[in-house]
Every structure is written in C-alpha cells, then in structure tokens.
Coordinates of C-alpha atoms and ligand atoms in Angstrom, one line a residue:
M5 CA 31.9 -11.6 64.1
T6 CA 30.6 -8.5 66.0
S7 CA 26.9 -7.8 66.7
G8 CA 27.3 -4.8 64.2
D9 CA 28.3 -7.2 61.4
C10 CA 25.2 -9.2 62.2
I11 CA 22.9 -6.1 61.9
I12 CA 24.6 -5.0 58.6
G13 CA 24.3 -8.6 57.3
G14 CA 20.7 -8.8 58.2
L15 CA 19.9 -5.5 56.6
A16 CA 21.7 -6.5 53.4
K17 CA 19.7 -9.8 53.3
K18 CA 16.4 -7.9 53.7
T19 CA 17.3 -5.4 51.0
M20 CA 18.4 -8.2 48.6
S21 CA 15.1 -10.1 49.1
A22 CA 13.1 -6.8 48.6
V23 CA 15.1 -6.2 45.3
N24 CA 14.5 -9.8 44.3
K25 CA 10.8 -9.4 44.9
W26 CA 10.6 -6.2 42.8
L27 CA 12.7 -7.8 40.0
K28 CA 10.3 -10.8 39.9
R29 CA 7.3 -8.4 39.7
L30 CA 9.0 -6.4 37.0
L31 CA 9.7 -9.5 35.0
L32 CA 6.1 -10.7 35.4
L33 CA 4.8 -7.3 34.2
L34 CA 7.2 -7.5 31.2
V35 CA 6.0 -11.0 30.3
I36 CA 2.3 -9.9 30.6
A37 CA 3.0 -6.7 28.5
L38 CA 4.8 -8.8 25.8
A39 CA 1.9 -11.4 25.7
A40 CA -0.7 -8.6 25.4
L41 CA 1.3 -6.9 22.7
S42 CA 1.7 -10.2 20.7
A43 CA -2.0 -11.0 21.1
A44 CA -3.0 -7.4 19.9
F45 CA -0.6 -7.8 17.0
Y46 CA -2.1 -11.1 16.1
V47 CA -5.7 -9.9 16.4
F48 CA -5.2 -6.6 14.5
Y49 CA -2.7 -7.7 11.9
F50 CA -2.1 -11.4 11.4
R51 CA -5.5 -12.9 11.9
R52 CA -7.4 -13.2 8.6
T53 CA -10.7 -14.7 7.6
S54 CA -10.9 -17.4 4.8
L55 CA -13.0 -16.3 1.9
G56 CA -15.1 -18.3 -0.6
P57 CA -14.0 -18.7 -4.2
A58 CA -14.7 -16.1 -6.8
A59 CA -17.9 -16.6 -9.0
P60 CA -17.0 -18.5 -12.2
H61 CA -15.6 -16.1 -14.8
A62 CA -14.2 -16.0 -18.3
L63 CA -10.5 -15.5 -18.8
V64 CA -9.6 -13.3 -21.8
A65 CA -5.9 -13.6 -22.3
P66 CA -4.4 -10.6 -24.0
S67 CA -1.7 -10.9 -26.6
I68 CA 1.4 -9.2 -25.3
A69 CA 4.5 -8.0 -27.2
S70 CA 7.8 -6.7 -25.8
L71 CA 8.0 -3.0 -26.4
P72 CA 11.5 -1.6 -26.8
G73 CA 12.3 1.1 -24.3
L74 CA 9.7 0.0 -21.8
S75 CA 10.8 -0.4 -18.2
A76 CA 9.5 -0.2 -14.6
C77 CA 11.3 1.3 -11.6
W78 CA 10.6 0.9 -7.9
I79 CA 10.5 4.3 -6.1
E80 CA 10.0 3.6 -2.4
T81 CA 9.3 6.6 -0.3
G82 CA 8.6 4.9 3.1
K83 CA 8.9 1.6 4.9
T84 CA 8.5 -0.2 8.2
F85 CA 9.7 -3.6 9.5
S86 CA 11.8 -3.9 6.4
N87 CA 13.9 -6.8 7.8
F88 CA 10.8 -9.0 8.2
S89 CA 8.7 -10.8 5.6
F90 CA 5.6 -8.7 6.7
G91 CA 7.5 -5.4 6.2
S92 CA 5.4 -2.6 4.8
T93 CA 6.2 -0.1 2.1
A94 CA 4.8 2.9 0.3
G95 CA 5.7 4.9 -2.8
S96 CA 5.5 4.6 -6.5
I97 CA 6.2 2.5 -9.5
L98 CA 7.6 4.5 -12.4
V99 CA 6.8 3.2 -15.9
R100 CA 9.2 4.4 -18.6
H101 CA 7.4 4.4 -21.9
P102 CA 8.6 5.8 -25.3
A103 CA 5.4 7.8 -25.5
G104 CA 5.9 9.5 -22.1
D105 CA 6.4 8.2 -18.6
L106 CA 3.8 7.2 -16.1
L107 CA 3.9 7.3 -12.3
I108 CA 1.7 4.7 -10.4
D109 CA 0.7 6.0 -7.0
T110 CA 2.7 8.6 -5.0
G111 CA 2.9 7.4 -1.4
N112 CA 2.6 9.9 1.5
S113 CA 3.3 13.6 1.3
S114 CA 6.6 14.8 2.9
H115 CA 4.5 17.4 4.7
F116 CA 2.3 14.7 6.3
D117 CA 2.5 16.0 9.9
D118 CA 1.5 19.6 9.0
E119 CA -1.3 18.4 6.7
I120 CA -3.1 16.3 9.3
R121 CA -2.6 18.7 12.2
G122 CA -6.1 20.3 11.9
Y123 CA -7.9 16.9 12.5
P124 CA -9.5 16.0 15.8
F125 CA -7.1 14.3 18.3
L126 CA -8.3 10.7 17.7
I127 CA -8.3 10.9 13.9
C128 CA -4.9 12.7 13.9
S129 CA -3.4 10.0 16.2
K130 CA -4.8 7.2 14.0
L131 CA -3.5 8.7 10.8
R132 CA -0.1 9.2 12.5
F133 CA -0.1 5.6 13.8
L134 CA -1.1 4.0 10.5
A135 CA -0.2 6.0 7.3
G136 CA 2.2 8.2 9.2
Q137 CA 4.5 5.2 9.7
L138 CA 5.2 5.3 6.0
K139 CA 5.9 9.0 5.5
P140 CA 8.9 9.9 3.3
D141 CA 12.3 11.0 4.6
V142 CA 13.2 12.1 1.0
P143 CA 10.5 13.8 -1.1
L144 CA 9.3 11.8 -4.1
S145 CA 10.5 14.4 -6.6
E146 CA 14.1 14.0 -5.3
L147 CA 13.9 10.2 -5.5
L148 CA 12.7 10.4 -9.1
R149 CA 15.7 12.6 -9.9
R150 CA 17.9 9.9 -8.4
V151 CA 16.7 7.5 -11.2
K152 CA 17.3 10.3 -13.8
E153 CA 13.6 11.1 -14.1
D154 CA 12.5 14.7 -14.4
P155 CA 9.2 14.9 -12.5
A156 CA 8.0 17.9 -14.6
K157 CA 8.3 15.7 -17.7
L158 CA 6.0 12.8 -16.5
R159 CA 3.1 12.3 -18.9
W160 CA 0.6 11.1 -16.2
V161 CA 0.2 10.0 -12.6
I162 CA -2.4 7.3 -12.0
L163 CA -3.6 6.7 -8.5
S164 CA -4.8 3.2 -7.4
H165 CA -7.2 5.2 -5.2
A166 CA -7.4 8.6 -3.6
H167 CA -6.5 7.7 0.0
L168 CA -3.8 10.0 1.6
D169 CA -1.0 7.4 1.6
H170 CA -1.4 7.0 -2.2
S171 CA -2.1 10.6 -3.3
G172 CA 0.0 12.6 -0.8
G173 CA 3.1 12.5 -2.9
L174 CA 1.3 14.7 -5.4
M175 CA 2.2 17.5 -3.0
D176 CA 5.8 16.9 -3.7
L177 CA 5.5 17.0 -7.5
P178 CA 4.8 19.7 -10.0
R179 CA 1.2 19.9 -11.3
L180 CA 0.7 16.9 -13.6
P181 CA -2.3 15.2 -15.3
V182 CA -3.7 12.8 -12.7
L183 CA -5.8 9.8 -13.9
L184 CA -8.9 9.2 -11.8
S185 CA -12.4 7.8 -12.5
Q186 CA -15.7 9.5 -12.0
E187 CA -16.5 7.2 -9.0
E188 CA -13.2 8.0 -7.3
L189 CA -13.5 11.7 -7.8
Q190 CA -17.0 11.7 -6.3
F191 CA -15.6 9.7 -3.3
A192 CA -12.7 12.0 -2.8
N193 CA -15.0 15.1 -2.9
D194 CA -17.3 13.6 -0.3
P195 CA -17.1 15.7 2.9
S196 CA -17.7 12.6 5.1
V197 CA -14.7 10.8 3.6
Q198 CA -12.5 13.9 4.1
A199 CA -13.8 14.2 7.7
K200 CA -12.4 10.7 8.5
G201 CA -9.0 11.8 7.1
Y202 CA -9.0 9.1 4.4
V203 CA -8.7 11.9 1.8
I204 CA -7.1 15.2 2.7
G205 CA -9.0 18.2 1.4
T206 CA -5.8 20.2 0.6
Y207 CA -4.8 17.5 -2.0
L208 CA -8.0 18.0 -4.1
P209 CA -6.6 20.9 -6.2
A210 CA -4.1 18.3 -7.6
F211 CA -7.0 16.0 -8.8
P212 CA -9.1 16.6 -11.9
A213 CA -12.4 18.5 -11.3
P214 CA -15.1 16.2 -10.0
G215 CA -17.1 16.5 -13.3
A216 CA -14.1 15.9 -15.5
P217 CA -12.8 12.4 -14.9
T218 CA -9.6 11.5 -16.7
L219 CA -10.0 7.7 -16.6
R220 CA -12.8 5.8 -18.4
F221 CA -13.1 2.1 -18.9
E222 CA -14.2 0.4 -22.1
P223 CA -16.4 -2.7 -22.1
Q224 CA -13.3 -4.6 -23.2
P225 CA -12.7 -7.8 -21.1
Y226 CA -9.1 -8.2 -19.9
E227 CA -7.8 -11.3 -18.0
T228 CA -10.7 -11.9 -15.5
F229 CA -12.1 -8.4 -15.6
D230 CA -15.1 -7.1 -17.7
E231 CA -13.8 -3.6 -18.3
S232 CA -10.4 -2.1 -19.1
A233 CA -8.5 1.0 -20.2
D234 CA -5.5 0.5 -22.4
L235 CA -3.6 3.7 -21.5
Y236 CA -1.1 3.8 -24.4
K237 CA -3.3 1.8 -26.8
D238 CA -0.4 -0.7 -27.2
G239 CA -1.2 -3.2 -24.5
S240 CA 1.8 -2.1 -22.3
V241 CA -0.2 -0.6 -19.5
V242 CA -3.8 -1.7 -18.9
V243 CA -6.0 -0.5 -16.1
V244 CA -9.0 -2.5 -14.6
P245 CA -11.5 -1.5 -12.0
L246 CA -11.1 -3.1 -8.5
R247 CA -14.1 -1.4 -6.8
G248 CA -14.4 -2.2 -3.1
H249 CA -11.6 -0.7 -1.0
T250 CA -12.8 2.6 -2.5
P251 CA -15.6 3.0 -5.1
G252 CA -13.1 3.9 -7.9
S253 CA -10.1 1.7 -6.9
V254 CA -8.1 0.4 -9.9
G255 CA -5.4 -2.2 -10.6
I256 CA -2.7 -1.6 -13.2
F257 CA -1.1 -4.3 -15.4
V258 CA 2.4 -3.4 -16.6
N259 CA 3.4 -5.8 -19.4
L260 CA 7.2 -5.5 -20.0
S261 CA 7.2 -8.8 -22.0
P262 CA 4.9 -11.8 -22.3
N263 CA 6.6 -13.4 -19.3
R264 CA 7.6 -10.3 -17.3
R265 CA 4.4 -8.7 -16.1
L266 CA 3.3 -7.0 -12.9
F267 CA -0.2 -6.2 -11.7
Y268 CA -0.2 -3.4 -9.1
V269 CA -3.4 -3.7 -7.1
G270 CA -3.2 -0.8 -4.6
D271 CA -4.9 -1.7 -1.3
A272 CA -7.2 -4.4 -2.8
V273 CA -5.1 -6.8 -0.6
D274 CA -2.8 -5.7 2.2
D275 CA 0.0 -8.2 1.3
E276 CA 0.6 -11.4 -0.7
R277 CA -1.3 -13.6 1.8
G278 CA -4.5 -12.1 0.6
F279 CA -4.4 -13.7 -2.8
E280 CA -2.1 -16.6 -2.0
E281 CA -4.3 -17.9 0.8
R282 CA -7.6 -16.3 -0.3
V283 CA -8.1 -14.5 3.0
G284 CA -9.7 -11.2 3.9
K285 CA -7.8 -8.2 5.2
S286 CA -6.3 -7.7 8.6
L287 CA -8.7 -5.9 11.1
I288 CA -6.5 -2.8 11.1
L289 CA -6.8 -2.3 7.3
R290 CA -10.3 -3.6 6.9
D291 CA -11.4 -0.5 8.7
S292 CA -10.7 1.7 5.7
D293 CA -12.6 -0.5 3.2
N294 CA -15.5 1.4 1.8
D295 CA -17.5 -1.7 0.9
E296 CA -16.3 -4.8 2.7
A297 CA -18.4 -7.3 0.7
L298 CA -17.2 -5.9 -2.7
A299 CA -13.6 -5.7 -1.3
N300 CA -13.7 -9.4 -0.4
Q301 CA -15.0 -10.3 -3.9
I302 CA -12.0 -8.6 -5.4
V303 CA -9.7 -10.6 -3.1
A304 CA -11.3 -13.8 -4.3
R305 CA -10.9 -12.6 -7.9
L306 CA -7.2 -11.8 -7.4
S307 CA -6.7 -15.2 -5.8
E308 CA -8.3 -16.9 -8.8
L309 CA -6.1 -14.8 -11.2
H310 CA -3.0 -15.8 -9.2
E311 CA -4.0 -19.5 -9.5
K312 CA -4.5 -19.2 -13.3
L313 CA -1.4 -17.0 -13.9
P314 CA 1.2 -17.9 -11.2
D315 CA 3.9 -16.0 -13.1
L316 CA 2.1 -12.7 -13.0
R317 CA 3.6 -10.7 -10.2
I318 CA 0.7 -9.2 -8.2
I319 CA 2.0 -6.3 -6.2
P320 CA -0.1 -4.9 -3.2
A321 CA 0.8 -1.3 -2.6
H322 CA 2.1 -2.0 0.9
G323 CA 3.4 -5.5 0.4
R324 CA 7.2 -5.0 0.4
S325 CA 8.1 -8.7 -0.3
A326 CA 6.1 -8.6 -3.5
Y327 CA 8.2 -5.6 -4.8
Q328 CA 11.4 -7.3 -3.8
K329 CA 10.5 -10.3 -6.0
F330 CA 9.8 -8.2 -9.1
F331 CA 12.6 -5.7 -8.4
P332 CA 15.5 -7.9 -7.1
G333 CA 17.8 -4.8 -7.2
G334 CA 15.7 -3.2 -4.5
P335 CA 14.4 0.3 -4.2
L336 CA 15.5 2.7 -7.0
S337 CA 16.2 -0.2 -9.4
C338 CA 14.5 -0.7 -12.7
V339 CA 13.5 -3.8 -14.7
S340 CA 13.1 -4.0 -18.5
A341 CA 11.8 -6.7 -20.8
Q342 CA 15.2 -8.5 -20.6
Ligands
ZN8 ZN1 -2.8 2.4 1.5

C-alpha cells in the first residue's frame, strides 16, 4: 500500500463518518417530526371529552309504513382519508319521493377557492385546511345526473345548517326552494358569522329571505325530540331541531321502512364515536360550535337515542363509515325499502 492510498482511505473514512453523523441527525429529526405530528393529530382530532347522560326524556315512537317508490341515494362530493375508519366525507343524500325529490345538504361549492379568496390570510388558510379538504372534483349537479336525477326537478333542498361545507353546493345547482328555519336564517345573515367565513355572503341569495323562513316546527314530539316537521305529511321524512352547532341546526329522519331508517344529523357529532361513546367533539371541530353547552346536550341526546334504537342509522354529515353502513354499494348507490 502506498502513502497515497492511506491518504485517500483516511479521507473516505472521514467523509463516511460525516455522512453517518448527518444521517443520524436526519433520522432523529424525522422521528421528532413524526412524534410531534402524531401528538398534534391526537390532541386536535382523536382526543374527546366524555359527556354526562342526557336529561330524562320521553320517547314517542312514530308508526312507520313502507312507502312504495321511496329511496335514498348517497351523493358524495368530497372525501379525505377514505381508506381509514376515520375517513371524512361531504356531499348530499338524495331522497326520491313520489311527491317530489328532496336533497339533504349540498357539500362544498366547486368554486370554493374563488369564493374564499377575499378573506384575510388566516381565515382563508383555515377554510382551505378544513372545509377545503372536502371540495368537489365533480360538481354536485353532474353527480346527480349520474344517478338519473334532474337537478332542476328537485322539489326542495334542506340544509342541516348554513355552514359553507353544507350550503356551498347550492352554487352548483339551479335555483331551488331551500328549507331553513328562522333561527338559521338570522344566523346566516349575521355579519360577524360571515366575517369568520362560516357562512359565505355570496351564498345568501340562494337562501330564503331572512324574514320568510321555509321550515317551521310543530309542537309534535317525535322520538326523543319535542318538536318536529313532517315534510311530506306521510311520516317518510321528519325534521327535528338540533340547536347547538348552529342556532338552527336540524336533523332529518328518512324512514324507508319500519326497520330501514336513517337519521342525518349534520355536524351535531363529527363521527360515530360521538354518539357511540357519548363524547364531545374533537378540538378542531368544536371551534365551529356556536353554543358548546347546547351542542354537548345534543350529543348526549343522540347517544341516548342510539342506545334506545340501535338499528336506527345515525349519519353524521362527515362520518364516512356511517354512510358506508347504510349504503353498502358506496357513493352514487341508492337504497329502498327492500
Ligand atoms: Zn360541516
């Protein structure tokens, strides 16, 4: 071996040990970043607070018939983490009824990015990071046509509440009668709510005028709720108030048959864990609750209902696994009484 070989060998050794050192540091940084990300994910999404039981309440069981021609279809317009049990979704449920079809919620607008552009940087980033994850690739009107539904012929659209990720799809539909209560219209027209980006001002022309609500409840108890609105007056679609997440949030029972029923609850819970384990919302979604105490009471009420009626499929607006249980055929599939 020459002295040149020795020098080259020594240099190579030094370089290798420097590379090793950097690799070790990089690995350590990656582990720390991964741990921080998991901790943040846990704190913001998975950690939930246990809630007390709902106050004792009467249960008024409705009598339900199977209506020929009634069906429900899942129209998914956006999704994230769809391969995981905590996967999130947005979109609509279409109810086909012999007396005219109903669309429940509409997901995000396909013009989402343009519509939020005018907001201050922080609000714009938050909207893009949360609701923006669920924006549609294909506009709602096109998805409806794929299940042979003419959007112009819908009888009504009912919104679980006015937030942008439930009302935005109205921008992709022809002008239709939209069912909203007085409380929700007042909330939607509140400039401070619009300033936070929860309701987008440019969607308001699609809503009824603030003084002309299109949804009113009767003092008619239904299941564990004191008031209700029977939309078709035949017990097939019954709306109940779920005030808390927003002042006029509603839940919608769709009764295909006595043992095939869904209860769409909007954002009253973020996923099935809410009512199965009677736990509050994740930190990330609690932020958009208008009245946290009322919102928690609704979660306890839904948990009680789930205990009493385990076969009733409670579907949170963003809880993808709950849709999959009611619609085993997946998005763009329909379910009828049989
Ligand atoms: Zn939502």
